[in-house]
Coordinates of C-alpha atoms and ligand atoms in Angstrom, one line a residue:
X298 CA 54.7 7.0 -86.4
X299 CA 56.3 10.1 -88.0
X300 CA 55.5 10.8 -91.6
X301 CA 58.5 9.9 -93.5
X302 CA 57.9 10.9 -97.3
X303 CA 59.0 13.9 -98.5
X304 CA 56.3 16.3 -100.0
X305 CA 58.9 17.2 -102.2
X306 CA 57.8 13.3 -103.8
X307 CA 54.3 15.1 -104.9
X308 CA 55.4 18.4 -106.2
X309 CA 55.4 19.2 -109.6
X310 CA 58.7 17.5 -111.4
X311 CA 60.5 19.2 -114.3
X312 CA 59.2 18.2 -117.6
X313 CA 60.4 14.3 -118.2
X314 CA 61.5 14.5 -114.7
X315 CA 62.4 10.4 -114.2
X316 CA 60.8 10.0 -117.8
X317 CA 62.2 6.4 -117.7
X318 CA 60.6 4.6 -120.8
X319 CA 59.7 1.3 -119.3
X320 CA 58.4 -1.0 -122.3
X321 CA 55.2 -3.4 -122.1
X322 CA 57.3 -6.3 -121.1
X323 CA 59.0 -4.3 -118.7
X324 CA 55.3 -3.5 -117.0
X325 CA 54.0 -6.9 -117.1
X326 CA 57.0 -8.1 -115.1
X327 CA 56.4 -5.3 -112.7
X328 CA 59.3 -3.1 -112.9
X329 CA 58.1 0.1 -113.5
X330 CA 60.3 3.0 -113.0
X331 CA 62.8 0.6 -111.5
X332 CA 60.6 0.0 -108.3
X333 CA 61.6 -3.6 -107.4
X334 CA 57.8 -5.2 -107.2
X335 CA 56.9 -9.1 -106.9
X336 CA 53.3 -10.5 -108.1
X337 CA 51.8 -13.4 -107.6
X338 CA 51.1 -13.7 -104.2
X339 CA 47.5 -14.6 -103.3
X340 CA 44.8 -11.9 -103.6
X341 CA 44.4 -10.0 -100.0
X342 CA 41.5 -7.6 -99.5
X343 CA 41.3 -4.3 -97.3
X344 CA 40.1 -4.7 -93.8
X345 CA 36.4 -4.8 -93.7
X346 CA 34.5 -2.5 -91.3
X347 CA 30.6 -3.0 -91.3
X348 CA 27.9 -1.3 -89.9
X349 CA 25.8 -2.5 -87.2
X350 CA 22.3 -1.3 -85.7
X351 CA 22.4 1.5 -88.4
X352 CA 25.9 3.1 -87.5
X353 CA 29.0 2.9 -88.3
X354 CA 31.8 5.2 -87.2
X355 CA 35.6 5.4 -88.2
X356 CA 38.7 6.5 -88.0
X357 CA 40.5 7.3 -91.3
X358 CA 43.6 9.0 -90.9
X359 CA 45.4 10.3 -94.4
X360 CA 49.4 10.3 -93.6
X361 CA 52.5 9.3 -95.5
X362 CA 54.7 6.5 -94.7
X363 CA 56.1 3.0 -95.0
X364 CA 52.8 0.8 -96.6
X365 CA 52.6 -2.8 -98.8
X366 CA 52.6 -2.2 -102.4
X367 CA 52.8 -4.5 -105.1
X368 CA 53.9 -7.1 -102.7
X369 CA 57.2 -4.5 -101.0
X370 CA 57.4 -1.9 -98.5
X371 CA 56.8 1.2 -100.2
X372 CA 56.9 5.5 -98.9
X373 CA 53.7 6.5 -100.2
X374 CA 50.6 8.1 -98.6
X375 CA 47.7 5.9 -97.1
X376 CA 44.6 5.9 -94.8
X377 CA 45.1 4.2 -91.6
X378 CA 48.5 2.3 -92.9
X379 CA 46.9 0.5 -95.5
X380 CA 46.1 0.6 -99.3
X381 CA 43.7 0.7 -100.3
X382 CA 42.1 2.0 -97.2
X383 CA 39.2 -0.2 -94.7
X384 CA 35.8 -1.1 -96.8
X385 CA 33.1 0.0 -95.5
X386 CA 29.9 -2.2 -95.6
X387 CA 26.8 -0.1 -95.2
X388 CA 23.2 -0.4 -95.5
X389 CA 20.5 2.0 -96.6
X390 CA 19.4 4.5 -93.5
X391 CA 22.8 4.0 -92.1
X392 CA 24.0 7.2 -90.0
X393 CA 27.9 6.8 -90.8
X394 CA 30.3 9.4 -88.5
X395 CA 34.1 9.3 -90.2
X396 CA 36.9 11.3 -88.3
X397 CA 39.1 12.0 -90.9
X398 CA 42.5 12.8 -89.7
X399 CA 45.5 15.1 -91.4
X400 CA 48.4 13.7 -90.8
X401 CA 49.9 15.0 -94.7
X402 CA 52.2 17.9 -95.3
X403 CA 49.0 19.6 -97.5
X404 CA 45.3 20.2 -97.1
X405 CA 42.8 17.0 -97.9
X406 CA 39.1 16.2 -97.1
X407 CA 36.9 13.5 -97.9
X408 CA 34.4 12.7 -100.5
X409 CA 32.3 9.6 -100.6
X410 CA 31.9 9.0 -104.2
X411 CA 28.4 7.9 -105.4
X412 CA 26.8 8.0 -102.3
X413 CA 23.3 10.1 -102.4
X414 CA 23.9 12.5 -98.9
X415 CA 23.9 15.9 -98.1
X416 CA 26.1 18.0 -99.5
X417 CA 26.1 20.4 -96.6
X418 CA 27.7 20.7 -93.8
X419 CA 29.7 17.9 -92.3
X420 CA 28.0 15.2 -94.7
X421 CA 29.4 15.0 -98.1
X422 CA 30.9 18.8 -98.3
X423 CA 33.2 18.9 -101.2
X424 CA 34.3 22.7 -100.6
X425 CA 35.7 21.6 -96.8
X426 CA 39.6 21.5 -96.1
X427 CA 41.2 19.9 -93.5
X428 CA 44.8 21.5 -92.8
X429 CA 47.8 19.0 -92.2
X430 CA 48.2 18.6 -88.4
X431 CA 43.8 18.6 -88.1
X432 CA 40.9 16.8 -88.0
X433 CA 37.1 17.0 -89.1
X434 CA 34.1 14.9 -87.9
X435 CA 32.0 14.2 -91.0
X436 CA 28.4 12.4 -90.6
X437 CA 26.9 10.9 -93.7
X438 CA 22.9 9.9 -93.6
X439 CA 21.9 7.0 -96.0
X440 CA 18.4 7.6 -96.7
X441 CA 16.0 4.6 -96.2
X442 CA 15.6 4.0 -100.2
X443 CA 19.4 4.5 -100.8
X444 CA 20.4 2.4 -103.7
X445 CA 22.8 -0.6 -103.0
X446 CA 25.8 -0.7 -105.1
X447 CA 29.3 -0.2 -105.4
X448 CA 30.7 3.2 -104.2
X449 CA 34.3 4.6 -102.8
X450 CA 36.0 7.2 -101.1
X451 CA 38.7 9.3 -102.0
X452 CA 40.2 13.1 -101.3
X453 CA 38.7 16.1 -102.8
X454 CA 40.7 19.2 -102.2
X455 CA 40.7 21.5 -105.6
X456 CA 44.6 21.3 -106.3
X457 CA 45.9 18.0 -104.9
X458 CA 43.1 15.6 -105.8
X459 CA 45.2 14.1 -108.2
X460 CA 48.3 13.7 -106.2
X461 CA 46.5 12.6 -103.1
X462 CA 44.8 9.8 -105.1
X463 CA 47.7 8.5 -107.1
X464 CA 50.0 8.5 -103.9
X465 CA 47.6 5.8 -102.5
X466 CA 44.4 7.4 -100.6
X467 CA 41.3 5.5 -101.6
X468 CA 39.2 2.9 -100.1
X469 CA 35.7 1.0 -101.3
X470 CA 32.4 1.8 -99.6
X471 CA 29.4 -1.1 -100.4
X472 CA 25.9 -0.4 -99.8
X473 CA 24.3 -3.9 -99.4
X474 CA 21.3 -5.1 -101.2
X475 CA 17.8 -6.1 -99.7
X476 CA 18.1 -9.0 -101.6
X477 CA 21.3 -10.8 -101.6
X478 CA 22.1 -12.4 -104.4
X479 CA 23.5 -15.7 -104.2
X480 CA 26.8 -16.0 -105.0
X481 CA 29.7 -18.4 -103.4
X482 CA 32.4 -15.4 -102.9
X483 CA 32.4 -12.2 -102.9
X484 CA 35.1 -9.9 -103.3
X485 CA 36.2 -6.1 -103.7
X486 CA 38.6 -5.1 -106.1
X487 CA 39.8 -1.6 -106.0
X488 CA 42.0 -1.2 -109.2
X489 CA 44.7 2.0 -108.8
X490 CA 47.8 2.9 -110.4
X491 CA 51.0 4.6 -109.5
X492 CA 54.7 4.7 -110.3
X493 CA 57.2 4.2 -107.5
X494 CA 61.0 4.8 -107.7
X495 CA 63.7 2.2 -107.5
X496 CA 63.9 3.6 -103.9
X497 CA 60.1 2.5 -103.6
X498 CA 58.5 6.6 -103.3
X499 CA 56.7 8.1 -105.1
X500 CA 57.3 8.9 -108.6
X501 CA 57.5 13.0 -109.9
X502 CA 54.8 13.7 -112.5
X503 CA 55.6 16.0 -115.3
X504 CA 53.6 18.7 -116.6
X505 CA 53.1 17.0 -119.7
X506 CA 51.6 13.7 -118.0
X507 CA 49.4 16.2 -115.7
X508 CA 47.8 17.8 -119.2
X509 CA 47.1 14.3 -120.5
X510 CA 46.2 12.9 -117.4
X511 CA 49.0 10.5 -115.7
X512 CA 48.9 7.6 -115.6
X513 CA 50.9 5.3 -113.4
X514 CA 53.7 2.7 -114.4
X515 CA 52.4 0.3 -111.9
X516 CA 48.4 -1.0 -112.3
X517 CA 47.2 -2.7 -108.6
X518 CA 44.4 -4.7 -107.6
X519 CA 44.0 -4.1 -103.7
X520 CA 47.8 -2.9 -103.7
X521 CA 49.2 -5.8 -105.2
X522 CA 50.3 -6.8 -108.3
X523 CA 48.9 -9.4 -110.8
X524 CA 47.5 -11.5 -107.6
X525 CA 45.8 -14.5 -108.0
X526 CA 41.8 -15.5 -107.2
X527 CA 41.3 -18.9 -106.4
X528 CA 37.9 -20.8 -107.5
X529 CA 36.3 -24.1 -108.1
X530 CA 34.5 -24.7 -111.4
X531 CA 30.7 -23.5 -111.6
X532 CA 31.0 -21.3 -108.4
X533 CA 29.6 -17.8 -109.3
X534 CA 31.6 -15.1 -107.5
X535 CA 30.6 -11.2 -107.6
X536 CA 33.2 -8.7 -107.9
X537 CA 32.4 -5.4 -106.8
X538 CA 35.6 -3.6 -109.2
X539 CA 36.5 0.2 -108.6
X540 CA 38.5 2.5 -110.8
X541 CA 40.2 4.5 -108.7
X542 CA 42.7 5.4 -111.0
X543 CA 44.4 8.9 -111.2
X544 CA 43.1 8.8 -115.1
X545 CA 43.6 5.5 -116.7
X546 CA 40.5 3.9 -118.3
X547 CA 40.1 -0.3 -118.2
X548 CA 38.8 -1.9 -120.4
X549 CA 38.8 -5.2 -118.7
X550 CA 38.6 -8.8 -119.9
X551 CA 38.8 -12.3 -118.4
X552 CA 38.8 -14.5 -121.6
X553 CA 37.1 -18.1 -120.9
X554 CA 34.9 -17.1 -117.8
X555 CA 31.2 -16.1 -118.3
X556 CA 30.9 -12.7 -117.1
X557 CA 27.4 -10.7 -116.4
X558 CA 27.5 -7.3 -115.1
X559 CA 24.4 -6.1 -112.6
X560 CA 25.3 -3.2 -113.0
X561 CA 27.3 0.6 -112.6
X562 CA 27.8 2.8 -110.8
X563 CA 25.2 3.0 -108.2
X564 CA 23.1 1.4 -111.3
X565 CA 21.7 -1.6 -111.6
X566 CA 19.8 -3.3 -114.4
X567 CA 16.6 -5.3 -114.3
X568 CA 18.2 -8.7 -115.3
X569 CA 22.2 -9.1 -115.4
X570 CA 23.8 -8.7 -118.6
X571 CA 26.1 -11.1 -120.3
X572 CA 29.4 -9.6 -121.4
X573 CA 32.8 -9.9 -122.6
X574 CA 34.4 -6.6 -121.7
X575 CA 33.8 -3.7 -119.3
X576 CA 34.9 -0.4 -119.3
X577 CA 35.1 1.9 -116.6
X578 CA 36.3 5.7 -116.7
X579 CA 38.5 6.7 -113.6
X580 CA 35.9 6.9 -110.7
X581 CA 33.3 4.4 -112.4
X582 CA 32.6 1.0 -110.8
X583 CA 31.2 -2.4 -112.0
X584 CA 29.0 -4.8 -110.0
X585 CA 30.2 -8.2 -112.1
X586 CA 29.1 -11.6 -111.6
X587 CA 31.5 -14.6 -113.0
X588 CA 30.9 -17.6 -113.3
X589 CA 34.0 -19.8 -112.9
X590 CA 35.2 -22.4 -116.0
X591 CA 37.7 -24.8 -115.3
X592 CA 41.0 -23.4 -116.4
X593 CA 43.4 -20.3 -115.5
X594 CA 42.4 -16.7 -116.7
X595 CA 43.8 -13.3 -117.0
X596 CA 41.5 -10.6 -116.1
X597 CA 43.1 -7.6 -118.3
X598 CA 43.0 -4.1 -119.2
X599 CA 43.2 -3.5 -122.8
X600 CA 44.7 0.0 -124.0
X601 CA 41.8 2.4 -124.8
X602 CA 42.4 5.2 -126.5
X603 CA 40.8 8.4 -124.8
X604 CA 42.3 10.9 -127.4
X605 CA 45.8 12.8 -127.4
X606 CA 46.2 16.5 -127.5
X607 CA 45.9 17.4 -131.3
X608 CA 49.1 18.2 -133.1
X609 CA 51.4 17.3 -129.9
X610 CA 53.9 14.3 -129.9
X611 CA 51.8 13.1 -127.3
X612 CA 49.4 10.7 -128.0
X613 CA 48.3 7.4 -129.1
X614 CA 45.8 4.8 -128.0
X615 CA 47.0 4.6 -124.1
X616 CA 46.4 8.4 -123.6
X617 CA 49.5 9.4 -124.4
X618 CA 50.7 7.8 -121.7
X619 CA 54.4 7.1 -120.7
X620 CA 54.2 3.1 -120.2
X621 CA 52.3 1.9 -123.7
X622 CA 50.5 -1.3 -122.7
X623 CA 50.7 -3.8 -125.8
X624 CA 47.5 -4.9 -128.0
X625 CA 47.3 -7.8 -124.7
X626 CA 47.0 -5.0 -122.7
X627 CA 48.1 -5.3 -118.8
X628 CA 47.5 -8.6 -116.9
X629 CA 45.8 -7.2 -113.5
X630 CA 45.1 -10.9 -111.7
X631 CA 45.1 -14.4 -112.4
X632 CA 41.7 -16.1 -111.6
X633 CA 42.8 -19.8 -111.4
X634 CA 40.0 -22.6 -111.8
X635 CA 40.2 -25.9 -110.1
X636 CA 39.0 -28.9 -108.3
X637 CA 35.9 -30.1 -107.9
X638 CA 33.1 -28.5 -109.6
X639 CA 30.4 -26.6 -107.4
X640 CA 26.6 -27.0 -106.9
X641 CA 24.5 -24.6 -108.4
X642 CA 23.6 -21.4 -107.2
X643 CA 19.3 -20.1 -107.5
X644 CA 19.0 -17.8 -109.7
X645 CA 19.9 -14.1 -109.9
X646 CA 16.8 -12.2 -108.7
X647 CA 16.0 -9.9 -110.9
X648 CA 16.0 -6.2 -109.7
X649 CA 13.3 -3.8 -109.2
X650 CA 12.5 -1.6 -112.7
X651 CA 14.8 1.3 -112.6
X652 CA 13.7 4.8 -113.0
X653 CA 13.2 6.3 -116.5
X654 CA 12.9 9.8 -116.2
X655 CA 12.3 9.7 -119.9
X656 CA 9.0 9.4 -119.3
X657 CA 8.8 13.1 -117.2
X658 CA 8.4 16.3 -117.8
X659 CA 11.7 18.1 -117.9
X660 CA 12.0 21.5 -116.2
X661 CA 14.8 22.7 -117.8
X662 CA 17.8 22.1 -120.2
X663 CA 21.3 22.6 -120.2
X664 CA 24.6 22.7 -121.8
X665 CA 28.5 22.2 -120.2
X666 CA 30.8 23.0 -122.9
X667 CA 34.2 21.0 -121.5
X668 CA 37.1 22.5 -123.5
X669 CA 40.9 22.6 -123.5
X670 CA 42.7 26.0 -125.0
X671 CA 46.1 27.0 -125.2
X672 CA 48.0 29.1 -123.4
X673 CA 48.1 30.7 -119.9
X674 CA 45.7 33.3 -121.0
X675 CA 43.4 31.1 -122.7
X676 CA 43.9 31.2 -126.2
X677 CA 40.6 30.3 -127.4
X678 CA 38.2 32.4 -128.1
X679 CA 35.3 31.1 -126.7
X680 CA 36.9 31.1 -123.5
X681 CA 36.1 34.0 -121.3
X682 CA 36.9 32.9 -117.7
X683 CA 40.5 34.3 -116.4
X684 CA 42.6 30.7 -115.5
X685 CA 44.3 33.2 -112.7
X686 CA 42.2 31.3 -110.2
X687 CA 41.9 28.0 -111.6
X688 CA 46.0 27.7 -112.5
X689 CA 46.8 29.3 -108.8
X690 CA 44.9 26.8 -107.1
X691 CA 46.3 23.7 -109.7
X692 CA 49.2 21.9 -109.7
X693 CA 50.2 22.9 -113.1
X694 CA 48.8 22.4 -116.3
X695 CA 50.6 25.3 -117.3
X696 CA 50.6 25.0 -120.7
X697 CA 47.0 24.4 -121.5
X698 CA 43.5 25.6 -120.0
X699 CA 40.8 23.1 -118.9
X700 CA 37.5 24.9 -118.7
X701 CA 33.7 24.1 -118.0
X702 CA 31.5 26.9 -120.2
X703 CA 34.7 28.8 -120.8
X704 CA 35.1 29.1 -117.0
X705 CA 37.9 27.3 -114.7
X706 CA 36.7 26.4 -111.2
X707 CA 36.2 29.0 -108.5
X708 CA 34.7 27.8 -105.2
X709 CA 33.5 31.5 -104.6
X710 CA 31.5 31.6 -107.8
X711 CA 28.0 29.0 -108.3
X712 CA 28.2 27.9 -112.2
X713 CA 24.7 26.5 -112.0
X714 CA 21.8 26.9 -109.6
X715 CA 18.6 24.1 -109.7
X716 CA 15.6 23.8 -108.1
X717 CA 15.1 21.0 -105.4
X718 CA 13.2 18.3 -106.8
X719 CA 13.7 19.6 -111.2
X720 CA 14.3 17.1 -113.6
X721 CA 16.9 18.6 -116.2
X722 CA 18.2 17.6 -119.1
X723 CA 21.9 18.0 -119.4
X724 CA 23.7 18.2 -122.8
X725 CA 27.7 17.4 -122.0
X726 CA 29.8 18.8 -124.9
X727 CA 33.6 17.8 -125.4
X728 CA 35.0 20.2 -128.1
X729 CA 38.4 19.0 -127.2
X730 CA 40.3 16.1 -128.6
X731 CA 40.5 14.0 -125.3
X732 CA 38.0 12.1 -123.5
X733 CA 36.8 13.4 -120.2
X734 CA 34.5 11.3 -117.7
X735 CA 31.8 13.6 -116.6
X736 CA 31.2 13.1 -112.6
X737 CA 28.3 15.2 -110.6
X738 CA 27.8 14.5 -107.2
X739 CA 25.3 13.5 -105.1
X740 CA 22.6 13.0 -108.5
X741 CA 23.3 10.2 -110.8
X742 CA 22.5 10.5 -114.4
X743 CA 20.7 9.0 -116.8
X744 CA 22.1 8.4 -120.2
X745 CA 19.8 9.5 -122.4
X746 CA 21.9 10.1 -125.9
X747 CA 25.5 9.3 -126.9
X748 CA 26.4 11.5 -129.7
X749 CA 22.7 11.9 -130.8
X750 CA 21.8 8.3 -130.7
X751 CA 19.2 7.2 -127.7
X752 CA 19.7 4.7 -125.3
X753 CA 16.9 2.6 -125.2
X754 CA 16.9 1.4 -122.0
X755 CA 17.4 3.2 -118.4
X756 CA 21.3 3.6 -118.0
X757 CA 22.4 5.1 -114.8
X758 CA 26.3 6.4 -113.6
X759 CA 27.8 9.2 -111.8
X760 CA 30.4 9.0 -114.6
X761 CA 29.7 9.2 -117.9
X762 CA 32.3 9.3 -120.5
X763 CA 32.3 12.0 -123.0
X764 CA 34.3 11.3 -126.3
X765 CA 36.5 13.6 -128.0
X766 CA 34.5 16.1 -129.9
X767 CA 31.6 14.3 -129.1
X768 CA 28.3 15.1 -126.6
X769 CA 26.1 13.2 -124.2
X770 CA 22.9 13.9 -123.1
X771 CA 21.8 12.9 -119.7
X772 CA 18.9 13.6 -117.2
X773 CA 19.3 14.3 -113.5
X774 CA 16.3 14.2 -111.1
X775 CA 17.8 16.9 -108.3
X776 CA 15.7 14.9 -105.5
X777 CA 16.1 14.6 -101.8
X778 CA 18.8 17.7 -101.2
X779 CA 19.5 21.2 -101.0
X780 CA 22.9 23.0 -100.8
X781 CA 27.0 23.4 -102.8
X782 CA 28.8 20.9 -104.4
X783 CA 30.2 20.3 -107.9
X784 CA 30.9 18.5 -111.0
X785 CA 33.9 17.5 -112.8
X786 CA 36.1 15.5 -115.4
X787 CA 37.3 12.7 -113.2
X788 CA 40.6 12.7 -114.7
X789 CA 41.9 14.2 -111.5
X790 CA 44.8 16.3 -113.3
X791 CA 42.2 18.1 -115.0
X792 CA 39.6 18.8 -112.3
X793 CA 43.1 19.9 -110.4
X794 CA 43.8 22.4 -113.7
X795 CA 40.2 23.4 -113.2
X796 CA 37.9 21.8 -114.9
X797 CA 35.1 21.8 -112.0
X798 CA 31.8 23.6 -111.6
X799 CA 29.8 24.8 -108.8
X800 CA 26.4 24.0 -108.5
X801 CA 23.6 25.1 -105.9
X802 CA 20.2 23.5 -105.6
X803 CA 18.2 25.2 -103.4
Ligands
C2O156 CU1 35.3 10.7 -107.3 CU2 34.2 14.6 -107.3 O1 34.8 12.6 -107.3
CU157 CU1 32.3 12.0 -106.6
CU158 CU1 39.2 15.6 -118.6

């Protein structure tokens, strides 16, 4: 198979470039941008790949072409033909080769979100780049004590993150628990969003949207649009639910059904927690248990408002976004209750007691300052780093700089150096007035303070949402690893426009 798409379909449009405004009703029937999409079908789920005997090895190879979305054939980019790409099932002390294959017109590589590997190397290397027409062997080691949870992999090359992710590369990677806990389905659901053309490729993104983050005109479950989940009454199903989103946040509802969440991230808590809502930054995950009432249910994301640049036109409480969702926000799936009601399930167990590192000594604190500033030359004066690097290697914020300490990302300089094995304390500042979702690698954090309140009780993610003009503290045991790799905002435009740091722990 040739590729077909033209990398033309990711470059940089002009500003309101196919700036179609598509109205909420207009979304909900699934017409974004004119792409001709059909809903409704029943919910399908990416092929499954598990690991036996402690290995796993695949093949994913990252090309563009014809692929299923929203229920049509598509031009958009995928791994292995499919999006989202294989799951893979894994277990703790799992040795897990991936030949990742370049079949795209730019450089990619792979990073395995969440998991706790090396960063060295050929394991979870975030500073490697595959050039189109090549391939790279990488080997990820699961140590024995590895949490189980819900984690995913995605492209990481500085630049085209963003474009790589919203033109369709992703795929869900579950480490399975010791325990199982009993349920009568499980399922993944890996949530993304794009906008298609009436042709069915890939949409142009405007400057503009790149600044506030795009988001797409279509929202999918597994690829599809608005499918629908099957259950009897009283069954308790677990959904494993990714954002792998460009930059949109859910916040996700499924009125009438009891919903507890066990956890995020690779998080879990001790005892499942009843909820109504969730709410999951792009790259966070939810580990959701629902129980299943007779009756038909929309599971929904509601708008959220994640700020708007200050003083723009932009703005309002979808991002700024160009398809405003409603109050009713976006109907993702239909989960449609019937027949016979089920047996009981045992209990939940409960899980072990997670780690507090509240109760350690910490070694040493810090502060990220995450800041937007005008101008090529960064306007602001608190901004010393030269964007020269940062813009060159973006796609084209141009009008506005996204910085970590003043400083946009340069994969020759290390922003922070820790000692292997320090607990730190972490103080994540937003002086800017737009979210951003705070990802390191490898580490999780604990939340320890959202703008100067403590959390009470262990909360662990790999993406923690910082408000506008708001901080969060967090802790970070640096355990098990030496060697590069980085942190970000997980809106993928603005780790693109630079907002990435380097850190060492050695
Ligand atoms: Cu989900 Cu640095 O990435
Ligand atoms: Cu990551
Ligand atoms: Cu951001």
């Amino acid at each position: 198979m040739q590729p077909v798409s033209r990398r033309s379909a990711l470059i940089l449009g002009g500003v309101g470039a196919a700036a179609t405004v598509t109205g909420a009703a207009g979304l909900l029937s699934g017409w974004g941008l004119g792409f001709p999409a059909a809903g409704g079908q029943d919910l399908s789920e990416p092929q499954a790949l598990q690991s036996a005997d402690g290995r796993l090895q695949v093949k994913l190879s990252a090309a563009p072409g014809q692929v299923r979305i929203a229920g049509r054939d598509a031009n958009a980019l995928s791994y292995n033909g499919s999006l989202p790409g294989p799951t893979l099932f894994l277990r703790p002390g799992d040795r897990v080769n991936v030949s990742l294959e370049n079949r795209l017109a730019d450089p990619t590589n792979l990073h395995v979100h969440g998991l706790h590997v090396s960063p060295e190397g050929n394991s979870d290397n975030a500073l490697v780049s595959v050039e189109p027409g090549m391939s790279f062997d990488y080997e990820y080691r699961l140590p024995l004590n590895h949490p189980p949870g819900v984690y995913w992999y995605h492209p990481h090359r500085h630049g085209s993150a963003a474009d790589q992710i919203f033109g369709g590369l992703y795929g869900a990677i579950i480490v399975q628990d010791s325990q199982p806990v009993p349920v009568s389905r499980e399922r993944v659901l890996v949530i993304s969003d794009i906008s298609l053309t009436g042709g069915g490729s890939i949409a142009a993104v405007s400057a503009m949207e790149k600044m506030v983050g795009r988001e797409g005109a279509l929202v999918l479950v597994n690829g599809q649009l608005n499918p629908v989940l099957a259950a009897r009454p009283g069954e308790r199903e677990r959904w494993r639910i990714i954002n792998a989103c460009t930059s949109r946040y859910l916040k996700l509802r499924l009125d009438g059904q009891e919903l507890q969440l066990l956890g995020m991230d690779s998080g879990r808590y001790q005892s499942p927690r009843n909820v109504d809502e969730v709410l999951l930054a792009p790259g966070n995950r939810a580990d959701l248990l629902v129980t299943a009432a007779d009756g038909t249910a929309v599971l929904r994301t509601l708008p959220v408002d994640r700020g708007s640049m200050a003083g723009s036109m932009m703005g309002g409480n979808n991002g700024g976004g160009r398809f405003p969702a409603g109050p009713d926000g976006t109907a993702l799936a239909t989960f449609a209750v019937a027949g016979a009601p089920a047996a009981a399930l045992a209990p939940v167990p409960s899980q072990p007691v997670p780690r507090d590192l509240r109760s350690l000594a910490v070694t040493a604190h810090r502060e990220l300052v995450f800041a937007m500033g005008m101008g090529m030359n960064n306007g602001g004066a608190d901004m010393g780093g030269g964007m020269g690097g940062g813009m060159g290697g973006g796609t084209g914020s141009g009008m506005m700089s996204f910085t970590i300490n003043g400083r946009a990302f340069d994969p020759a300089r290390v922003d922070t150096t820790v000692s292997a094995g320090a607990v730190e304390e972490w103080t994540l500042r937003n002086t800017s007035p737009m979210d951003h979702p705070v990802h390191l690698h490898v580490w999780p954090m604990q939340i320890v303070e959202q703008a100067g309140r403590p959390v009470d009780s262990p909360v662990w993610q790999d993406v923690v949402n910082v408000p506008a003009r708001s901080s969060v503290r967090v802790r970070i045991a640096f355990d098990d690893f030496t060697g590069k790799t980085v942190y970000h905002c997980h809106i993928l435009d603005h780790e693109d426009s630079g907002m990435m740091g380097l850190i060492e722990a050695r």
